[in-house]
Each structure stands twice: as C-alpha cells, then as structure tokens.
XYZ file of C-alpha atoms in Angstrom:
608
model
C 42.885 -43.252 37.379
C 41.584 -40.260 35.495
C 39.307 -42.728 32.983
C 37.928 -44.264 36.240
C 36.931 -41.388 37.937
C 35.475 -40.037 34.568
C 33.319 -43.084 34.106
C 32.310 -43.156 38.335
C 30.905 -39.710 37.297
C 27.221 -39.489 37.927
C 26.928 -36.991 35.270
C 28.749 -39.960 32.496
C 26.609 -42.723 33.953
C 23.292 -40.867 33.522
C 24.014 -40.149 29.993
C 25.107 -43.727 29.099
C 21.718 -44.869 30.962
C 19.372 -42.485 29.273
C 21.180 -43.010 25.710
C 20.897 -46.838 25.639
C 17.480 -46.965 26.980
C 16.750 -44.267 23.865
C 18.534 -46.976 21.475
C 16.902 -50.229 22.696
C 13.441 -48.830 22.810
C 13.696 -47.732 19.220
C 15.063 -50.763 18.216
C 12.136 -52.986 19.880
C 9.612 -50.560 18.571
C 11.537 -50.308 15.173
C 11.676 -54.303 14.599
C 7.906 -54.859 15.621
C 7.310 -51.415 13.485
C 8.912 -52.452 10.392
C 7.318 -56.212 10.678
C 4.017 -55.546 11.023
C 4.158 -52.318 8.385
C 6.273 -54.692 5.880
C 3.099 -57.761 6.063
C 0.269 -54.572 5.799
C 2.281 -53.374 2.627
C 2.498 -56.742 1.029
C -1.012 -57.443 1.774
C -2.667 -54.757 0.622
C -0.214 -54.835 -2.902
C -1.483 -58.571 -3.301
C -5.078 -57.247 -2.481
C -4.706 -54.779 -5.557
C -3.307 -56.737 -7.879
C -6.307 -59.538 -7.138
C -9.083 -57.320 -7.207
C -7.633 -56.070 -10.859
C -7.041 -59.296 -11.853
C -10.824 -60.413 -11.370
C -11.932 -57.791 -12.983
C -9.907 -58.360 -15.998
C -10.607 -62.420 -15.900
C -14.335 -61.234 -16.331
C -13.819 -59.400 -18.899
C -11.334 -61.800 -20.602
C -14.191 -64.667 -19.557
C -16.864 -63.097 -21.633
C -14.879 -61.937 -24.829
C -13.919 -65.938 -25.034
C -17.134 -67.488 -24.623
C -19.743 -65.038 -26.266
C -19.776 -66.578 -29.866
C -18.124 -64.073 -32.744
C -19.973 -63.167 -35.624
C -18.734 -62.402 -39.316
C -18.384 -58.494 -38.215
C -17.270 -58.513 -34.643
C -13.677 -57.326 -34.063
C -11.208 -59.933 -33.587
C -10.539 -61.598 -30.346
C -6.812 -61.373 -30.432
C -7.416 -57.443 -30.828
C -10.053 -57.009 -28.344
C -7.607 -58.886 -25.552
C -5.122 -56.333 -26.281
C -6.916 -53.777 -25.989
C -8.422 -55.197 -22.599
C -4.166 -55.989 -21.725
C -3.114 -52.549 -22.791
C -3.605 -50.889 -19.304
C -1.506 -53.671 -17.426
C 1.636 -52.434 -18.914
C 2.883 -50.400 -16.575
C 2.677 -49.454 -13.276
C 2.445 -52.566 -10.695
C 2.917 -55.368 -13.340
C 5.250 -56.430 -15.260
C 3.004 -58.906 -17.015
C -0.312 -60.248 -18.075
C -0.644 -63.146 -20.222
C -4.411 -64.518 -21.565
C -4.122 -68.266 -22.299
C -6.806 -70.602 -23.768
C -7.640 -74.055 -22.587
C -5.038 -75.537 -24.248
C -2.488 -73.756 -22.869
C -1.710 -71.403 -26.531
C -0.837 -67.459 -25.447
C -3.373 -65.889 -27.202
C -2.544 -62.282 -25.892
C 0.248 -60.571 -23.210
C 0.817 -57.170 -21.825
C 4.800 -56.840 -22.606
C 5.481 -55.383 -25.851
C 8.565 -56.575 -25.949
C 7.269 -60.374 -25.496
C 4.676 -60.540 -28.533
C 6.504 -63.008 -30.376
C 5.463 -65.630 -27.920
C 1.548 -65.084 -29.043
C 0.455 -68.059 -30.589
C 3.125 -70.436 -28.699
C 2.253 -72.973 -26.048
C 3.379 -71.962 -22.279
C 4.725 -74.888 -20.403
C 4.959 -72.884 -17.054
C 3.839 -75.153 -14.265
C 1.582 -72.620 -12.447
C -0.294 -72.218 -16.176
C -0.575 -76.163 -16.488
C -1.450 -76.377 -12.986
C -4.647 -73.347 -13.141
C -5.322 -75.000 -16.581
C -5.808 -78.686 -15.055
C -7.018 -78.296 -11.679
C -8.154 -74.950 -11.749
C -6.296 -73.855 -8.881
C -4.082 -70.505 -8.078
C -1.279 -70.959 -6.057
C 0.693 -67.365 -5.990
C 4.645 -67.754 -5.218
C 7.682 -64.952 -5.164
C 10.768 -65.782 -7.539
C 13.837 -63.472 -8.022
C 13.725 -61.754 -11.879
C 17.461 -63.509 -12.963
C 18.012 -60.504 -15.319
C 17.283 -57.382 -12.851
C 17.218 -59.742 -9.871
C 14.463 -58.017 -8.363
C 11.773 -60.255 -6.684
C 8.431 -60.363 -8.561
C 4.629 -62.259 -7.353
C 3.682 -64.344 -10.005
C 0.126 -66.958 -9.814
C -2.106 -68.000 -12.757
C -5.608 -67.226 -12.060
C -8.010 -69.848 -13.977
C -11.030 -68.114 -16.446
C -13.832 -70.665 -15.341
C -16.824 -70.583 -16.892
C -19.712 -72.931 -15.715
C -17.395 -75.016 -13.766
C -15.565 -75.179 -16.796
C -11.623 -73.988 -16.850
C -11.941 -72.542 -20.771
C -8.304 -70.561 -19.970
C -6.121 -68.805 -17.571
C -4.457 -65.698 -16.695
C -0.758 -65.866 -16.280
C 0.274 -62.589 -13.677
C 3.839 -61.150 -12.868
C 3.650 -58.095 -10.510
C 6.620 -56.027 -9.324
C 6.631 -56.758 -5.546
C 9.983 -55.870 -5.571
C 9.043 -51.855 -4.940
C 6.957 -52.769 -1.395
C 10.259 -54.221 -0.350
C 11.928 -50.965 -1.224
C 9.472 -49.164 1.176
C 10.663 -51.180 3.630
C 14.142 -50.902 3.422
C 13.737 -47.057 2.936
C 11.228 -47.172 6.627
C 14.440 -49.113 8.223
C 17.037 -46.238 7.366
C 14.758 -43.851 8.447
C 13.803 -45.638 11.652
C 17.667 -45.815 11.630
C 18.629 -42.175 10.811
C 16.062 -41.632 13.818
C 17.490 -43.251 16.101
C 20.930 -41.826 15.446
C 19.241 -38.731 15.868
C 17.087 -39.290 18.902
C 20.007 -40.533 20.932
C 22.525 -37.853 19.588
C 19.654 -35.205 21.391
C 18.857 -37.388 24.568
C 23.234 -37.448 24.897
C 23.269 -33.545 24.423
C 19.689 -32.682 26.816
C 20.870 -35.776 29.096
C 24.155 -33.778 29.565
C 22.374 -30.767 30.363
C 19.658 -32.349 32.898
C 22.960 -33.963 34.277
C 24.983 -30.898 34.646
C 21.882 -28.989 36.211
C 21.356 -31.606 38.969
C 25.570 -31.692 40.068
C 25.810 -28.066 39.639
C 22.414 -26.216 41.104
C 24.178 -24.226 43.496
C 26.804 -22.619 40.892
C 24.113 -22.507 37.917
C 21.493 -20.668 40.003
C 24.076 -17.820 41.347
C 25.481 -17.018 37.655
C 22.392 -16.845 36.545
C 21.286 -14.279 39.539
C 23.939 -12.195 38.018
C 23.068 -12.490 34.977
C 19.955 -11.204 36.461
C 21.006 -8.708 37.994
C 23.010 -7.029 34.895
C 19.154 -7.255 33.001
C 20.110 -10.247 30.683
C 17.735 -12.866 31.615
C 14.240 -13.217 32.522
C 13.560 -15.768 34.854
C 12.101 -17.183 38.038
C 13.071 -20.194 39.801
C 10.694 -22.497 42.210
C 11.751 -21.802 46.287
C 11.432 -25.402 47.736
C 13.087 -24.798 51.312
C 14.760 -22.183 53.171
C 18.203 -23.467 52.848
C 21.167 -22.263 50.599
C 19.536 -22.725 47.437
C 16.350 -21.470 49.025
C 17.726 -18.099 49.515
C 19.513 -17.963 45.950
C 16.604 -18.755 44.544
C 14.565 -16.173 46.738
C 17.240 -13.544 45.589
C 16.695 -14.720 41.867
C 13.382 -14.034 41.953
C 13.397 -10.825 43.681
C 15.862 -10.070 40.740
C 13.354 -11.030 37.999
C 10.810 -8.969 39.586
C 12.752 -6.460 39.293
C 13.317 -6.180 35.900
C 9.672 -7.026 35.125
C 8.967 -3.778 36.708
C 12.160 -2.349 34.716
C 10.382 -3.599 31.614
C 7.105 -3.025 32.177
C 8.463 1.079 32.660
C 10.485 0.689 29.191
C 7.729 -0.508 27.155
C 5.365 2.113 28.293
C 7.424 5.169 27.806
C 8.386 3.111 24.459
C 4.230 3.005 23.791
C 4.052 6.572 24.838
C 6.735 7.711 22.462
C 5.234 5.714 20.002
C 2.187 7.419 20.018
C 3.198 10.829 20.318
C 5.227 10.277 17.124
C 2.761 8.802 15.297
C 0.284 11.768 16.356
C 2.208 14.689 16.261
C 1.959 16.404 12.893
C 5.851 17.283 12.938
C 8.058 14.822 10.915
C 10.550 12.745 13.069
C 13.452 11.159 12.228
C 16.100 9.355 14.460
C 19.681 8.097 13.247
C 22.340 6.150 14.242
C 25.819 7.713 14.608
C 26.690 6.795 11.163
C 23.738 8.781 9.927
C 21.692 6.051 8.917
C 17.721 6.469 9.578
C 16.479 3.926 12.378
C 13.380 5.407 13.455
C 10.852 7.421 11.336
C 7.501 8.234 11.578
C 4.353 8.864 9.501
C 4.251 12.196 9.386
C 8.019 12.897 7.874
C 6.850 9.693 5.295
C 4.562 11.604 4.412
C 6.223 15.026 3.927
C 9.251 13.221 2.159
C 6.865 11.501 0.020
C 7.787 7.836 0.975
C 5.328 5.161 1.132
C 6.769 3.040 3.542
C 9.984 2.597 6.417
C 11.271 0.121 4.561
C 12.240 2.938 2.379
C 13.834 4.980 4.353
C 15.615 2.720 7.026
C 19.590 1.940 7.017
C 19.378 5.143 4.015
C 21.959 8.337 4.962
C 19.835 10.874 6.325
C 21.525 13.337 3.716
C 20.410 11.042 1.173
C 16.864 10.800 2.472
C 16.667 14.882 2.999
C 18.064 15.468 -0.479
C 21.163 17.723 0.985
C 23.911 15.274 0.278
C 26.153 17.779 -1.803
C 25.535 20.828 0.393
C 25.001 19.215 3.973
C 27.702 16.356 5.150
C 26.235 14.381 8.030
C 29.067 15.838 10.473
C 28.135 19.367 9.779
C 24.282 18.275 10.385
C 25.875 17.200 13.986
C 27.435 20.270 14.623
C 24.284 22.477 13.570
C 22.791 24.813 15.926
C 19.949 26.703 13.905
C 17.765 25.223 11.669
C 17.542 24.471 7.872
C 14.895 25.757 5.380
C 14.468 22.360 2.608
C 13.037 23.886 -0.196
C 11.396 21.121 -2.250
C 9.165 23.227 -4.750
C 8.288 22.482 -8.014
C 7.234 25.086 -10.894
C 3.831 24.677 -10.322
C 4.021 24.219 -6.353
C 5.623 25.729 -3.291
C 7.049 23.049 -0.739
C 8.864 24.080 1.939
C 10.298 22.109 5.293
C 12.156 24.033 8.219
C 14.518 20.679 9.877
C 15.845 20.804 13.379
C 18.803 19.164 14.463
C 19.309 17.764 18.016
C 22.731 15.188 18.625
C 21.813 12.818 21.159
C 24.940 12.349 23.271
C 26.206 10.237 26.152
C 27.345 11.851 29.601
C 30.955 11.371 27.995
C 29.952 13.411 25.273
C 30.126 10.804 22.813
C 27.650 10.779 20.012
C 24.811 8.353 19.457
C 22.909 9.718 16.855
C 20.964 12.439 15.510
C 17.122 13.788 16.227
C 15.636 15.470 12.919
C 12.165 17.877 13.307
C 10.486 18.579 10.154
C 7.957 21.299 10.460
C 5.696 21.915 7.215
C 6.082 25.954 6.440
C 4.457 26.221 3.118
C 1.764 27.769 3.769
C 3.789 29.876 5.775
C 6.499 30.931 3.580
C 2.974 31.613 1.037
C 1.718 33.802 3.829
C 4.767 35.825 4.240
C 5.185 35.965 0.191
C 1.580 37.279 -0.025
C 2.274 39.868 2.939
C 5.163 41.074 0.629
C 3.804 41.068 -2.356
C 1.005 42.804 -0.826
C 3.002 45.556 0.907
C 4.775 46.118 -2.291
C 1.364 46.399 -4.742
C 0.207 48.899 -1.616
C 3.165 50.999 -1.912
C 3.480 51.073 -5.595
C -0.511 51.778 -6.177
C -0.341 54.860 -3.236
C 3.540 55.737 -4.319
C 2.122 56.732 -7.890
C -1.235 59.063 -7.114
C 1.205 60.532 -4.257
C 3.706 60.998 -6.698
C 1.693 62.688 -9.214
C -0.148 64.640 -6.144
C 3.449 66.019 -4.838
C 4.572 66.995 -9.183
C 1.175 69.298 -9.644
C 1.619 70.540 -5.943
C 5.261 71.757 -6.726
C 4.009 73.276 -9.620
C 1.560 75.181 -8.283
C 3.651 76.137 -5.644
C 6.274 77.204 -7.925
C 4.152 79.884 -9.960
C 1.747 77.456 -11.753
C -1.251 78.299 -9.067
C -0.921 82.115 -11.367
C -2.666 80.708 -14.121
C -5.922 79.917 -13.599
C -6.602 77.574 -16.632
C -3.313 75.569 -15.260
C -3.982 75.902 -12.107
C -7.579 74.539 -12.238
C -6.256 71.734 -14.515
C -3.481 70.787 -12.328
C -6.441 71.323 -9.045
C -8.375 68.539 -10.614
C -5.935 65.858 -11.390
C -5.468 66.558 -7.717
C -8.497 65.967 -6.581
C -9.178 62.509 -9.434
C -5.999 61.233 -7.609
C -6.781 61.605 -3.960
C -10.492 60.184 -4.761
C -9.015 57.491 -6.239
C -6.305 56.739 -3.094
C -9.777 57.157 -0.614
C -11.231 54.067 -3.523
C -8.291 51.834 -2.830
C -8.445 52.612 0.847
C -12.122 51.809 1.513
C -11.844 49.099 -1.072
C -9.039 47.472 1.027
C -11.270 47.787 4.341
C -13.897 46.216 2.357
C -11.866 43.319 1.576
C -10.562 43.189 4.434
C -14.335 42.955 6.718
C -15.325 40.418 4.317
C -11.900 38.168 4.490
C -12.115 38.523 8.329
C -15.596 37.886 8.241
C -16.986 41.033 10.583
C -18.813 41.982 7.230
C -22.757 40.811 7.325
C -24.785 40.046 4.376
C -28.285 41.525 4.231
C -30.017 38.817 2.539
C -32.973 39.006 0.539
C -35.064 37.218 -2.023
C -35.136 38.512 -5.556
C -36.097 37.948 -8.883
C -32.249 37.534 -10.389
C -33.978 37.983 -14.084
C -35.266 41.524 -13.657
C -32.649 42.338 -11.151
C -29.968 41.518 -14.039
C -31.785 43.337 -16.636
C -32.256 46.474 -13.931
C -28.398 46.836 -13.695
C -27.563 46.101 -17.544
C -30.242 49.005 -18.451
C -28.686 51.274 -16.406
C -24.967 50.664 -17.943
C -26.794 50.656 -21.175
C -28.100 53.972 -20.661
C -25.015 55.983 -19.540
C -23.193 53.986 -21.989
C -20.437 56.919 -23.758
C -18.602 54.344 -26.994
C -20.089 52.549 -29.415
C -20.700 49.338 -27.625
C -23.366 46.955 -28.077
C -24.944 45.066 -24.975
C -26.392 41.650 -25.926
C -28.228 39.479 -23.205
C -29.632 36.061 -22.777
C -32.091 36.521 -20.123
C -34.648 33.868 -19.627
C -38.086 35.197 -19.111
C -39.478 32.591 -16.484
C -38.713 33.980 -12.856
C -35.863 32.824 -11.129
C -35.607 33.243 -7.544
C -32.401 34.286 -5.347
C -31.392 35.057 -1.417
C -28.678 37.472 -2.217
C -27.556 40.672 -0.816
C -28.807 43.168 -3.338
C -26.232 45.674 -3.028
C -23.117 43.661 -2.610
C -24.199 41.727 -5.753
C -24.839 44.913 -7.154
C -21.320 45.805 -6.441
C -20.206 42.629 -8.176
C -21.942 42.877 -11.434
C -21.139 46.686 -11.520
C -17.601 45.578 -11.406
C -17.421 43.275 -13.882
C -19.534 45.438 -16.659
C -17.036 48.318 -15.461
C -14.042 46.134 -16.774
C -15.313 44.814 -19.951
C -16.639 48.051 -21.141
C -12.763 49.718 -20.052
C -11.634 46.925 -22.069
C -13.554 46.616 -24.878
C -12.740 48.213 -28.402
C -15.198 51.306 -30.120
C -17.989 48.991 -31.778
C -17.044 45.887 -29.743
C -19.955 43.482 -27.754
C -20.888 42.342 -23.966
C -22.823 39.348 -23.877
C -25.049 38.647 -21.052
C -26.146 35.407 -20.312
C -28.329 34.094 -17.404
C -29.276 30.113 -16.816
C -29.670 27.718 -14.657
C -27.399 24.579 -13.909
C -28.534 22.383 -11.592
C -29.103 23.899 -8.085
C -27.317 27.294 -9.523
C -27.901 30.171 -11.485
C -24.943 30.987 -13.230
C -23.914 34.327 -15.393
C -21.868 34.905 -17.455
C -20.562 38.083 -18.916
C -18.395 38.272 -21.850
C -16.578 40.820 -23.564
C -14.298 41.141 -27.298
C -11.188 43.212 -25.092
C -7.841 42.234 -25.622
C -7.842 38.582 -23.389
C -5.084 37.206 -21.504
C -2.530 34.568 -21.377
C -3.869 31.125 -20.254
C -1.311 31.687 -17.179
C -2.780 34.957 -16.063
C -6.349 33.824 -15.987
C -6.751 32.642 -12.134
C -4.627 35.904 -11.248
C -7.360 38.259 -11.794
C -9.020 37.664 -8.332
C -5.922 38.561 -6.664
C -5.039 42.064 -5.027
C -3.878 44.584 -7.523
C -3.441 42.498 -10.480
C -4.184 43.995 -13.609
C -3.242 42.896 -17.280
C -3.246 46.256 -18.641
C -1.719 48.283 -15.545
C -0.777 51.474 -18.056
C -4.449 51.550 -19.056
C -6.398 50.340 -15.508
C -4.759 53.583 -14.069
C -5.550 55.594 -16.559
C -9.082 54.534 -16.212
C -9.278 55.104 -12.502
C -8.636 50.799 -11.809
C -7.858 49.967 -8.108
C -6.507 46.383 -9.198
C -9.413 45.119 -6.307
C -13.336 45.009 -7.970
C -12.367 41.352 -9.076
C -10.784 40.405 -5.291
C -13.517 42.000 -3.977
C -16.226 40.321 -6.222
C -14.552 36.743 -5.197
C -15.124 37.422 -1.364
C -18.756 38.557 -2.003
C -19.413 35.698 -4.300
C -17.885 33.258 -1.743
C -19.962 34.689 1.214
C -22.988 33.630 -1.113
C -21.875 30.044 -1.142
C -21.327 30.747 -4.876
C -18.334 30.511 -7.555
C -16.674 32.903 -9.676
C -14.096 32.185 -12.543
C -12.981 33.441 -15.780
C -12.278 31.949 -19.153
C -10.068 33.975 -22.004
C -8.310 34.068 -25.375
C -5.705 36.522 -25.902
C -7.204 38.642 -28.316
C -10.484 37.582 -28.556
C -12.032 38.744 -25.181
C -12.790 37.691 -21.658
C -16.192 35.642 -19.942
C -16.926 36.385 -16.131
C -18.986 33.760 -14.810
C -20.035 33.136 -11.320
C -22.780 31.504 -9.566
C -25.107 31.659 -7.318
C -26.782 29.043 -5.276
C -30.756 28.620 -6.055
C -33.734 27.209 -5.009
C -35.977 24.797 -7.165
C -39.286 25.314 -4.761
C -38.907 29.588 -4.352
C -40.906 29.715 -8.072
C -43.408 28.152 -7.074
C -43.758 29.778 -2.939
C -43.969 33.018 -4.907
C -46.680 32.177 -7.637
C-alpha cells in the first residue's frame, strides 16, 4: 500500500517523467551524434592519407622514369629517403613496387628483407594490371587492430610503370569514437543524475509552496536570507508572499545602514593618523589599519592578521593578553634604536557584551616621539639653564661672603673679588639676552633687515678687525676672491655670526696656531668656511655644537667667558637666510665652520 501511494506521488511521477525524457533525448541525439561524427572522422583520415599519398606517387613517379646517370645516387636510396617520413605517425606502411610487381623500397624497418622479393598481394596485382585502386579495411591478425590498406598505381603516360602499396592505422579514428560514446555516456549519467536531484526540488517547491514560503519568511525575519518572492493574487500565498517581501525590504534597509557605518568606519580608520588595531577574544588581530602598519613597520595585513596582539606589539614577556584586558591606563612602547628615538603610547578599550562577556580588544597607538624629544629637550634645557646660572651665582654668593666677612677691608682683595663680580653678572645678562635672542628668532617675532652687500669686502672688513685686536701669536690666512660677489643679508646678524665663529677658533687655537678663511662660490651659494688647528672633536660630537649649551671644552669655554649659545644662535640666523651651516673636525687637528648663503648670479652684473 505504502509502494503504491509512493509511486501515485506527483512529486515521484514528475521525476521519473523528466529523467527519462533527459535519457532518451541523449540517446537519440547521442546515436545520430556519434554516426555522423564517426563517417566525418573516417573521411577526413582517408582524405589525409590520399592527399599524402599523391604527393609521394609523384615524387616516386619521377625518380623511376627520369633516366640515371653514372653519378646520380641510387634509386633504391633515393626511395628511402622519399619513404623515411611514412614511418610513423598514421601509417603503418608504404611499399614502392615496379611494374613487375618486385618491392623495390618500404617504410617498415623491420620488413626490409622483403626488398627485392615479388608481392603477390591481390590489390598490388590488381593496381599493377588494371591500374585501378580499390581501398578495403582488414583486421591486423597480430595486434588485431583494423588497418585501410589500397594500392595506388604510379602511371606515367597512360602507362602503369609501378604501384604504391599503403597500410594506414584506421584503427585510432575508431578509438575516438568509442572514447565520444563513453563520454556521451558518462554525460548522460550525469545529466539525468542532476535533472533527478533539480526535478526533486522543482517537485517539492510546487507540493509544498505554502510551507516553503513561511520558513523562509522566518528565516527572513531572523536576517538570514535575502529574498523577494513574486505576489500573483491576494489569497493565502498572496499575503505570505506580501509579508516576505516586506521582510526583505527590511533588511535591505538593515543592510544598506550596516554597510555605511561599515564604509564610514572604514574611512575614518584609514584617515586618522592614530594606529588601530581590533582583536578577537583570543587576542588575535582581525582588523588593522594603515596607520598602526605603518608605525609597527609591517608592509601588509596579511602580516599581522590571526598574529597575538602581544606578539605583534613586542610585549609578549612583560604584557599577557589578559592583563592587556584588564588595563585601565595606557602603555608607553618604547621601540628606539641607538641611533633613533621611537616611542608609541597604546590604549586599551575591551569591547564587551551587555552580559559583560568579552569580545575582543580595541588598541590606540598614538606616535609620541617627537613628544617624548620635546619633553627631553625641555629637560635637558632646564638643567644646562640651571647649571650655567647655578655656577656665576655660585661664585657671585663665595666673593660676596667674603667680602662680607672682612674681605671688603682690603682694598686690593676687595677690588679683585668686586670684579670677578661684576665679569660674572655680565656674563649671566650674555646668556640671558642670548637666550631671548634665540628665542625671537626660533619663534620667529625676530625680523631681518636685509640688505645687499659685497660679501668679499664685508668678509675681509670683519677678519681685519679680529686681526687687529688680535692678543697671541696667531696667524689669519684667507682665500678671498677678488671679483665682487653680491649678498641680501642682514649685516649685523651676519656680523654676529662670523664674530662668533672667529671668537671660538681663536679661544681654541694654540700660541702660533692658523685660521683659514676661505670664500667661494658653489652653485647658487656662497659658502665660507673658517678653519682653525684647536684641539677637534670626536666624530660623535660634531652635529652637537649647534645645540644649547654644548661645549667640548666646558672647563675652558667658562673660563673664557663661553655662553655654550654663539653656535645655536649662528644656526637660527643662518637658517632665517635660507642658508646652511655645518662643521667638519679631527680630534686634534682642528675644526672648519662652513655655512652658506644663498646668492644671486645676475646682482654682479645690476651693480656694474
């Protein structure tokens, strides 16, 4: 009872329909398929070997009847030469046979022995007597594959003066065949195992709308599918289907939200210049953008994804990822090297459910090199303030004791102790106005009073001068081209600059030592140079001149009356001039100043 009412099932019977149709279409279309493809294939192989043939029955024609002379290579050797490229491939052999029915040459190297013996095959006699081909199929008894054998007569001038005996390997269009019929066959397997399986599901849609269309509503309705069905009536299935799509719009609108705040997030972490990084509750990195690739010195996502965020941060030993979770302030990442200050500040954020379970973790990185360098600058500058004022303080409070003690009786002492005094509170007012300087010209509320001068004879102004008041043994050498060379500069900061400089290398310069001076031009520039034979500096301390209060010799640049600023200074003004200034040294040999100065090729000739 149960079979019958399976097989009374529209659902059965509209598979069985659909699946024999499948099967005796394909096999009418196979069967007229495989005929008409099976007589092209044969046709066209019997067309190739033909055409070949009559080409090679010309050529065999003419090497038989052109008469031989004393020197001309022998036939036998020319016809294998001619038979050599029917070896292979679609024959499986060419014989050349004279009138009389002797082999003269064949194609199968394994057959050579019958060269020079009489053929009594009944297609050769037949070519040879009547001059006619008559192409048959016989079965090889040895491999048992079939083969299409004829004998093609050499006539020449209605004469039949030989014949060519063919056996080609038909056998392999036949394979093509049978290998077309199993795939035909596999095919149709194939076709009517997937018109059973979507015949099934056509089936089961028509028998079960009602039921298919509600689960998918809910579906629906819990944002799994996407999907609108056609309203043909206002019945039943009308208004599911009405519902269905009122559903689907739904979460169109639903989507079309998500993937805009998705687009929006998107681009505010790609343009934000903070790092981000999102991970999964295991700690592994799932979202991170361009910026934190690029301050974590990755090159791509692929990189960084499914990786430990304590792995990816570099904190694994120190940090665990449940104490990263549990963080409340943030977390200096100090990545310097010797040569270079790094620093990242990294804020933690847990994203949690309503329940309070954990999702993942939100990581800001926030680049605060140059910060950190700011604040170690403001340090290092407070400290070189308060040591540089601490000691002329110092000294001022040890002679004011003194004299306040008895000293102030002796008027050789007292004067004495009146003028150190006075050398170190001129020299506290130097640092103080030098450190307003520096700081106008940093700030930029300090103007430059620009003028144009003749650098030559303002250099050799300023040199004179030094040379003049000059108290050691020093010689001053210059370099100082005599063609005019025209500068916008302000005079007196300049002034300032080059006073500085000279100032330094005569402090440092020995009793009978030298100061070059050397003006050219480089390109666009002017640039001078100033060199001294002091005592130099390590490599490493070179680029630290131009900062605040650096001195090699500190003992001695006190001594001297040395603020630790001309050089800081001198950088600022040569800076405002759109110019450079650097040094070069060798410890123990001396120190070269050079800076530059921007110049213009056309002034020479505006002034002449």
């Amino acid at each position: 009872m149960g079979k019958v009412r399976f097989l009374n099932s529209v659902r059965v019977r509209f598979v069985i329909i659909l699946v024999l149709l499948i099967f005796f279409a394909m096999q009418m279309i196979g069967v007229y398929f495989v005929k008409k493809l099976e007589a092209e294939l044969i046709t066209n192989f019997q067309t190739s070997i033909e055409e070949r043939i009559s080409l090679l029955n010309y050529t065999v024609k003419t090497e038989m009847t052109k008469p031989r002379n004393e020197g001309d290579e022998p036939l036998k050797e020319v016809l294998d030469t001619a038979l050599s490229d029917y070896d292979t491939g679609d024959f499986e052999e060419v014989m050349v046979i004279d009138r009389n029915g002797t082999i003269l040459a064949t194609s199968d190297e394994g057959n050579k022995d019958s060269v020079g013996e009489k053929s009594n095959d009944i297609d050769v006699q037949r070519a040879l007597t009547s001059g006619i081909s008559d192409p048959r199929e016989l079965i090889d008894e040895e491999t048992r594959n079939r083969l299409w054998v004829f004998a093609e007569p050499i006539i020449d001038d209605g004469e039949t003066v030989g014949c060519l005996y063919v056996s080609s390997r038909i056998e392999k269009v036949y394979q093509q065949v049978d290998d077309i019929n199993t795939i035909l066959k596999t095919g149709t397997l194939i076709s009517m195992a997937i018109t059973a399986v979507v015949a099934l599901f056509i089936a089961q849609m028509i028998t079960k709308p009602i039921s298919e269309m509600h689960k998918q509503a809910i579906a629906m309705s819990k944002g799994h599918y996407n999907r609108s069905v056609r309203v043909f009536g206002n019945d039943e299935i009308g208004q599911l289907a009405t519902t269905f799509n009122s559903l689907s719009r739904k979460l169109q609108d639903a989507q079309s939200t998500t993937e805009a705040e998705k687009r929006k997030l998107a681009s505010i972490l790609t343009n934000m210049s903070d790092g981000v990084i999102a991970t999964d509750r295991k700690g592994r990195v799932i979202l991170i953008n361009e910026p934190a690739l690029k301050m974590l010195d990755f090159q791509s996502e692929d990189d960084v994804l499914s990786k430990s965020l304590t792995e990816v941060l570099d904190i694994e030993s120190e940090f665990p990822f449940k104490m990263l979770l549990e963080r409340k302030e943030s977390l200096i990442l100090d990545y310097s090297e010797k040569e270079e200050k790094y620093f990242l500040k990294a804020y933690f954020s847990a994203i949690q459910r309503e329940t309070g379970f954990v999702n993942g973790l939100i990581t800001v990185l926030h680049d605060i090199t140059e910060q950190e360098k700011i604040e170690d600058e403001r340090k290092e500058f407070v400290a070189n303030v308060s040591h540089e004022l601490r000691t002329p303080l110092t000294t001022m409070r040890s002679y004011l004791e003194a004299l306040s003690d008895g000293a102030i009786k002796n008027e050789k002492l007292a004067d004495k102790f009146l003028t150190v005094v006075q050398n170190e509170t001129e020299r506290m007012i130097r640092m103080v106005n030098d450190l307003l300087n520096l700081s106008k010209m940093e700030f930029g509320t300090s103007s430059l009073s620009l003028d144009w001068t003749e650098f030559g004879n303002f250099f050799n102004k300023i040199i004179d001068r030094f040379e003049m008041s000059a108290e050691r043994n020093i010689t001053l050498s210059r370099e100082i081209p005599s063609i005019p060379v025209y500068v916008e500069i302000d005079r007196d900061k300049i002034i300032q600059v080059i006073d500085n400089i000279i100032s330094n290398a005569l402090k440092y310069s020995p009793d009978g030592g030298k100061i070059s001076f050397k003006l050219q031009i480089v390109e666009s520039n002017i640039e001078i140079s100033i060199r001294d034979q002091g005592m130099g500096m390590p490599k490493g301390n070179v680029e630290k001149i131009f900062k605040r209060f650096y001195r090699v010799d500190k003992a001695r640049s006190r001594q001297l009356g040395g603020t630790g600023l001309g050089l800081a200074i001198a950088k600022e003004i040569i800076n405002a001039h759109n110019g450079d200034i650097f040094a070069r040294s060798i410890e123990g040999v001396g120190t070269t100043i050079i800076f530059t100065l921007p110049c213009d090729s056309n002034t020479e000739d505006e002034w002449e």
